[in-house]
Coordinates of C-alpha atoms in Angstrom, one line a residue:
X19 CA 141.1 96.6 111.4
X20 CA 141.6 99.6 109.7
X21 CA 143.1 99.2 107.1
X22 CA 141.7 99.5 103.1
X23 CA 142.1 95.2 102.8
X24 CA 140.5 94.5 105.7
X25 CA 137.3 96.7 105.1
X26 CA 137.3 95.3 101.7
X27 CA 137.0 91.9 103.4
X28 CA 134.5 92.9 105.4
X29 CA 132.6 94.5 102.7
X30 CA 133.0 91.6 100.7
X31 CA 131.3 89.5 103.2
X32 CA 128.2 91.3 104.2
X33 CA 127.6 91.5 99.8
X34 CA 128.4 87.8 99.4
X35 CA 125.8 86.9 102.7
X36 CA 122.9 89.0 101.1
X37 CA 122.6 85.9 98.1
X38 CA 122.5 83.6 100.8
X39 CA 120.0 84.9 102.7
X40 CA 117.6 84.5 99.5
X41 CA 118.6 81.4 99.2
X42 CA 117.2 80.4 102.7
X43 CA 113.5 78.9 102.1
X44 CA 113.1 77.1 104.6
X45 CA 113.3 77.6 108.4
X46 CA 116.8 78.0 108.8
X47 CA 119.8 78.4 107.2
X48 CA 122.1 75.0 106.5
X49 CA 125.5 75.9 107.7
X50 CA 125.1 76.3 111.5
X51 CA 128.3 75.7 113.6
X52 CA 127.0 73.4 115.4
X53 CA 126.8 74.9 119.0
X54 CA 129.6 76.4 119.1
X55 CA 130.6 80.3 119.9
X56 CA 130.3 82.0 116.4
X57 CA 133.6 82.7 114.5
X58 CA 132.7 86.5 113.6
X59 CA 133.8 88.9 110.4
X60 CA 135.9 91.4 110.8
X61 CA 133.9 94.1 111.9
X62 CA 133.5 97.9 110.7
X63 CA 135.6 100.7 113.1
X64 CA 133.5 102.6 114.7
X65 CA 132.9 106.0 114.3
X66 CA 134.6 108.8 115.9
X67 CA 132.1 110.8 117.2
X68 CA 128.2 109.3 116.9
X69 CA 126.0 110.4 114.3
X70 CA 122.8 110.7 116.7
X71 CA 121.7 114.7 116.0
X72 CA 120.2 116.4 119.0
X73 CA 117.5 118.4 119.1
X74 CA 117.3 122.0 118.2
X75 CA 114.9 123.9 121.0
X76 CA 112.4 124.7 118.0
X77 CA 109.2 126.2 119.6
X78 CA 105.9 125.4 117.9
X79 CA 102.9 126.0 119.2
X80 CA 100.3 123.2 118.8
X81 CA 97.6 124.2 121.6
X82 CA 94.7 125.1 118.5
X83 CA 95.0 121.4 117.3
X84 CA 92.8 118.6 117.6
X85 CA 94.8 115.3 117.1
X86 CA 92.9 111.8 116.5
X87 CA 95.0 108.7 116.4
X88 CA 93.3 105.3 115.3
X89 CA 95.4 102.8 116.1
X90 CA 96.1 99.3 114.7
X91 CA 95.0 96.0 116.5
X92 CA 96.5 95.6 120.3
X93 CA 95.9 99.6 121.0
X94 CA 97.5 101.5 123.7
X95 CA 98.8 99.4 125.8
X96 CA 100.9 96.5 123.4
X97 CA 104.1 97.4 124.7
X98 CA 105.5 97.8 121.1
X99 CA 104.1 99.5 118.1
X100 CA 100.9 101.7 119.4
X101 CA 102.9 102.0 122.4
X102 CA 105.4 103.8 120.1
X103 CA 102.8 106.0 118.5
X104 CA 101.2 106.9 121.9
X105 CA 104.4 108.0 122.9
X106 CA 104.9 110.4 119.6
X107 CA 101.5 111.8 120.7
X108 CA 102.3 112.5 125.1
X109 CA 104.9 114.0 124.3
X110 CA 103.3 116.2 121.8
X111 CA 101.2 116.9 125.0
X112 CA 103.9 118.0 126.6
X113 CA 106.0 120.2 123.9
X114 CA 103.9 122.1 121.9
X115 CA 100.7 122.5 124.4
X116 CA 98.6 120.1 122.3
X117 CA 95.5 119.5 124.8
X118 CA 94.6 116.2 126.3
X119 CA 90.8 117.0 125.9
X120 CA 91.7 117.8 122.4
X121 CA 92.4 114.7 121.5
X122 CA 91.3 111.1 120.9
X123 CA 92.7 107.9 120.8
X124 CA 90.5 105.0 118.8
X125 CA 92.2 101.4 118.2
X126 CA 90.9 99.0 116.0
X127 CA 89.8 95.0 116.3
X128 CA 91.7 91.7 114.8
X129 CA 89.9 90.8 111.6
X130 CA 87.5 93.8 111.4
X131 CA 86.0 94.9 108.5
X132 CA 87.0 97.7 105.9
X133 CA 83.9 99.6 107.2
X134 CA 84.6 99.4 110.9
X135 CA 88.3 101.5 110.3
X136 CA 86.4 104.1 107.5
X137 CA 83.8 104.4 110.5
X138 CA 87.2 105.0 112.9
X139 CA 88.2 107.4 110.1
X140 CA 85.1 109.5 109.5
X141 CA 83.8 109.8 113.4
X142 CA 87.4 111.6 113.6
X143 CA 87.2 113.7 110.9
X144 CA 83.4 114.8 111.3
X145 CA 84.1 115.8 115.2
X146 CA 87.2 118.1 113.7
X147 CA 90.2 116.0 114.6
X148 CA 93.4 117.2 112.5
X149 CA 95.3 116.1 111.7
X150 CA 94.3 112.3 112.2
X151 CA 97.5 109.9 112.1
X152 CA 96.4 105.7 111.4
X153 CA 99.2 103.6 113.0
X154 CA 99.7 101.3 110.5
X155 CA 99.1 100.2 106.7
X156 CA 95.6 98.7 107.5
X157 CA 94.2 101.7 107.4
X158 CA 95.3 102.5 103.9
X159 CA 92.1 101.8 101.7
X160 CA 90.0 103.4 104.3
X161 CA 91.7 106.4 104.4
X162 CA 91.8 106.8 100.7
X163 CA 88.4 107.2 100.6
X164 CA 87.7 109.2 104.0
X165 CA 90.5 111.4 102.8
X166 CA 88.6 112.1 99.9
X167 CA 85.9 112.9 101.4
X168 CA 87.0 115.0 104.2
X169 CA 89.9 117.1 101.7
X170 CA 90.8 120.0 104.6
X171 CA 91.8 117.4 107.6
X172 CA 95.7 116.9 107.1
X173 CA 96.1 112.7 107.6
X174 CA 99.6 110.8 108.2
X175 CA 99.4 107.1 107.3
X176 CA 101.8 105.0 109.4
X177 CA 104.0 102.1 107.0
X178 CA 101.4 103.2 103.3
X179 CA 100.8 106.3 101.3
X180 CA 98.0 106.6 99.5
X181 CA 98.2 107.7 95.8
X182 CA 97.0 110.9 94.7
X183 CA 95.2 111.7 98.0
X184 CA 97.4 115.2 98.9
X185 CA 96.0 115.4 102.1
X186 CA 97.2 112.2 103.6
X187 CA 101.2 112.4 104.8
X188 CA 102.7 108.6 104.7
X189 CA 105.3 107.9 107.4
X190 CA 107.5 105.2 106.6
X191 CA 110.9 103.1 107.4
X192 CA 113.6 101.7 107.1
X193 CA 112.6 98.6 109.5
X194 CA 115.8 96.8 107.7
X195 CA 118.4 98.7 108.6
X196 CA 116.9 98.7 112.3
X197 CA 116.7 94.5 111.8
X198 CA 120.2 94.7 110.6
X199 CA 121.4 96.0 114.0
X200 CA 119.3 93.5 115.7
X201 CA 120.7 91.0 113.5
X202 CA 124.4 91.8 114.6
X203 CA 123.8 92.0 118.4
X204 CA 121.7 88.4 118.4
X205 CA 125.4 87.1 116.8
X206 CA 127.3 88.7 119.1
X207 CA 124.6 87.3 121.9
X208 CA 124.2 83.9 120.9
X209 CA 126.7 81.0 122.9
X210 CA 125.5 78.2 119.9
X211 CA 126.0 80.9 116.3
X212 CA 122.6 79.9 116.1
X213 CA 119.3 82.7 116.4
X214 CA 115.5 82.5 115.4
X215 CA 112.8 85.2 113.7
X216 CA 109.4 85.2 115.1
X217 CA 107.4 87.5 112.6
X218 CA 104.0 88.1 113.2
X219 CA 102.1 88.1 109.5
X220 CA 104.1 86.9 106.8
X221 CA 102.7 90.3 104.9
X222 CA 106.3 92.8 102.9
X223 CA 105.9 94.8 105.9
X224 CA 107.3 91.9 108.2
X225 CA 109.0 90.2 105.5
X226 CA 111.9 93.4 105.6
X227 CA 112.6 92.7 109.5
X228 CA 113.5 89.1 108.6
X229 CA 116.0 90.3 105.5
X230 CA 117.5 92.7 107.3
X231 CA 117.8 90.2 110.7
X232 CA 119.4 87.8 108.4
X233 CA 121.9 89.8 106.8
X234 CA 123.3 92.2 110.1
X235 CA 123.3 88.0 111.7
X236 CA 125.3 86.8 108.4
X237 CA 127.5 90.1 107.7
X238 CA 128.6 90.0 112.0
X239 CA 129.2 85.7 111.7
X240 CA 128.8 84.6 108.1
X241 CA 127.9 80.6 109.8
X242 CA 125.3 81.4 112.4
X243 CA 122.3 79.6 111.7
X244 CA 118.7 80.6 111.8
X245 CA 115.6 80.2 112.5
X246 CA 112.5 81.6 111.0
X247 CA 108.9 81.5 111.2
X248 CA 105.6 83.6 111.2
X249 CA 102.3 82.6 113.4
X250 CA 100.1 83.6 111.3
X251 CA 100.2 83.9 107.1
X252 CA 99.1 86.6 104.7
X253 CA 95.4 88.2 105.4
X254 CA 95.2 86.5 109.1
X255 CA 96.3 89.1 110.8
X256 CA 95.3 87.4 114.8
X257 CA 99.3 86.7 114.6
X258 CA 99.6 90.5 116.1
X259 CA 98.0 90.1 119.1
X260 CA 98.5 85.9 120.2
X261 CA 100.8 85.6 122.7
X262 CA 100.0 81.7 122.7
X263 CA 100.9 81.3 119.7
X264 CA 104.0 83.7 119.9
X265 CA 105.2 81.4 122.5
X266 CA 104.8 78.2 121.0
X267 CA 106.7 79.4 117.9
X268 CA 109.7 80.5 119.7
X269 CA 109.2 77.4 121.8
X270 CA 109.9 75.9 118.3
X271 CA 112.4 77.6 117.3
X272 CA 114.6 77.1 121.2
X273 CA 114.4 73.7 121.1
X274 CA 115.6 73.5 117.9
X275 CA 118.8 75.4 119.6
X276 CA 118.2 79.1 119.2
X277 CA 119.4 81.0 122.2
X278 CA 118.7 84.7 121.1
X279 CA 115.5 85.0 119.4
X280 CA 113.7 88.3 117.3
X281 CA 110.7 88.8 117.4
X282 CA 108.7 90.9 115.3
X283 CA 104.8 90.0 116.3
X284 CA 102.8 93.0 118.1
X285 CA 101.5 92.0 121.3
X286 CA 102.5 88.5 120.6
X287 CA 105.8 89.1 121.3
X288 CA 104.7 89.0 125.0
X289 CA 105.0 85.3 124.3
X290 CA 108.2 85.0 122.5
X291 CA 109.5 86.4 125.9
X292 CA 107.3 84.1 128.3
X293 CA 109.0 81.2 125.9
X294 CA 113.0 82.8 126.2
X295 CA 112.5 83.0 130.2
X296 CA 111.4 79.7 130.4
X297 CA 114.3 78.5 128.8
X298 CA 116.8 80.4 130.0
X299 CA 118.3 82.0 126.8
X300 CA 117.6 85.6 125.0
X301 CA 114.6 87.8 123.1
X302 CA 115.4 91.2 121.4
X303 CA 112.6 93.1 121.3
X304 CA 111.1 95.3 118.5
X305 CA 109.3 99.0 117.6
X306 CA 109.5 100.3 121.4
X307 CA 112.3 100.0 124.3
X308 CA 110.5 96.9 125.3
X309 CA 113.1 96.6 128.3
X310 CA 111.0 99.6 129.7
X311 CA 107.7 98.2 129.1
X312 CA 105.7 98.2 132.0
X313 CA 103.2 94.9 130.6
X314 CA 106.4 93.0 130.0
X315 CA 108.2 93.4 133.1
X316 CA 108.4 90.2 134.2
X317 CA 110.2 89.2 131.3
X318 CA 112.5 92.0 130.6
X319 CA 115.3 90.3 132.3
X320 CA 115.8 88.0 128.6
X321 CA 115.6 91.2 126.9
X322 CA 119.0 92.3 125.7
X323 CA 117.6 95.1 123.4
X324 CA 115.1 96.2 120.7
X325 CA 114.9 97.5 117.6
X326 CA 113.7 101.1 118.0
X327 CA 111.3 101.8 115.1
X328 CA 110.7 105.3 115.7
X329 CA 106.9 104.9 115.5
X330 CA 106.9 107.4 118.7
X331 CA 109.9 110.2 116.4
X332 CA 107.3 110.1 113.1
X333 CA 104.0 110.9 115.3
X334 CA 105.9 113.9 116.8
X335 CA 107.4 115.1 113.8
X336 CA 104.4 114.8 112.3
X337 CA 102.1 116.6 114.7
X338 CA 104.9 119.5 114.6
X339 CA 104.8 119.8 111.3
X340 CA 100.9 120.1 111.0
X341 CA 101.3 122.6 113.6
X342 CA 104.0 124.8 111.6
X343 CA 101.9 124.2 108.4
X344 CA 105.2 122.7 107.0
X345 CA 104.7 119.3 105.9
X346 CA 107.6 119.5 103.4
X347 CA 110.0 119.3 106.6
X348 CA 109.5 115.4 107.2
X349 CA 111.6 113.0 105.9
X350 CA 110.8 110.4 103.2
X351 CA 111.8 107.5 104.9
X352 CA 112.7 107.0 108.4
X353 CA 116.2 105.5 108.2
X354 CA 118.9 105.2 110.3
X355 CA 120.6 108.9 109.1
X356 CA 117.6 110.3 111.1
X357 CA 117.4 108.0 113.6
X358 CA 114.0 106.7 112.7
X359 CA 115.4 103.6 113.3
X360 CA 117.8 101.9 115.7
X361 CA 118.9 99.9 118.6
X362 CA 117.9 100.2 122.6
X363 CA 120.5 99.7 125.3
X364 CA 118.8 99.9 127.9
X365 CA 119.3 96.3 130.9
X366 CA 123.1 97.0 130.1
X367 CA 123.6 94.0 127.9
X368 CA 125.0 96.3 125.2
X369 CA 128.9 96.6 126.3
X370 CA 131.2 99.3 125.1
X371 CA 132.7 97.0 122.9
X372 CA 129.7 95.2 121.4
X373 CA 128.1 99.2 120.8
X374 CA 131.0 100.5 119.0
X375 CA 130.8 97.1 116.5
X376 CA 126.9 98.5 116.3
X377 CA 128.4 102.1 116.0
X378 CA 130.6 100.6 112.8
X379 CA 128.1 98.4 110.9
X380 CA 125.5 102.0 111.6
X381 CA 127.8 104.3 109.7
X382 CA 128.5 102.0 107.2
X383 CA 124.6 101.8 106.4
X384 CA 124.3 105.3 106.7
X385 CA 127.4 106.1 104.0
X386 CA 125.7 103.3 101.8
X387 CA 128.6 101.1 102.0
X388 CA 126.4 98.3 102.6
X389 CA 123.2 98.4 101.4
X390 CA 120.5 96.3 103.2
X391 CA 118.3 94.5 101.5
X392 CA 114.5 95.1 102.1
X393 CA 112.9 91.6 101.2
X394 CA 114.2 87.9 102.0

C-alpha cells in the first residue's frame, strides 16, 4: 500500500474521478453498482502523526470589546451554520473575557429585503459594536454600504469579501476539502454503493460542497452511484429553512436506492435526518457536529458524521485578532491545513480503520497531492 506504484494508481484514480464528476450533469452518475457493496480504490496511507495543531494558550484580553453577530436565516438554534458561529462567540466570552452584556445577536428572515440587512448592520454599528460579524455571504452587499458609513468599525464577513473595504475582513472556507472527506465516509458507510447529496439552494457556495463530495466519494469508490438534489433554485433562500422539503428531497433519493445522504441545507437538514431515520439509512451532517445538536437529538442515531465547517473557529479567531489588533494573523482561507474544515467522529460510527483512511486522504489534500475542485 505504501509502494510508489500503488500511490501512483491511487492518485490517478482521484484525477480521473474529477472529470467524471464534472460530466455528470443529471441527478446521478450512470455507473452504479447495482445495490452491492463498493469496490474501493487503494487509499493513501495514514500519516505517521496527526496534523492537528494545538492551542498555544496565549492570553488575550477582549473585555473592552462589544461584539455584534448578524446571523443568516435560522439564527442561533439552526443546528448548523449559525450555531457554529454562535459557538465561536460563546468560546470568546469564556477565553477572552468578552462580557455577555456587551454582545448582541440579530437574525435574518427568509427572503427579506436588502434594506433589512442594512438596518441590522447599521443598528449594531451605531450602538458602538465592534467587531461586527455578518454570518453569511448574503450580507456582502449591505456590508459594503454600511462599512463605508462606519470606517472605524471592524467588520468580519463569513463566506464573502467586500472589495475595497479595508475595514471588512473576509472569513472564507475550503468547504470542498471537508466535503471530499464526507464523500469518502459516505462511500465506506454505504451498503449499496449508492449515496446522495441534498443542497439547500443551488448557488456557487453550496456547489462547493457538492463538488468535493462527488470527488471524495469517487476517489474512494470509482463506480459509486450518486444522487443530487437542490431544495430551491438560486434566489430562493427558503431552501435553507424548509424541513418538509428537505425530507421530501431526501426521500426521493432514498427511494432510488441511496443509503447515505449528505446534506448542506441549513435548518432544512432536520427534515433530511428525519427521512433517513424513517427509511433506516444514514446521513452526514454539515457545519456543526450535528450528532451533538439538541435540536436534532431524536434523529442523531442516523448521523454517521458531520462535515465540520469551522465557522466557530473563524468567529473566535477574528474576535481574538481584533482584541490583539492583529488582523494580519488570520489565514486567507480556513482549510484542512488550519483545521478550518474537517469531519466529526461523534457517535462511534467512524472506526479506527476508516479514520486512518480519512487521515490519509486529508494528508494528501494538505500536501497538495490531491487537488479538490470547488465547482461541480
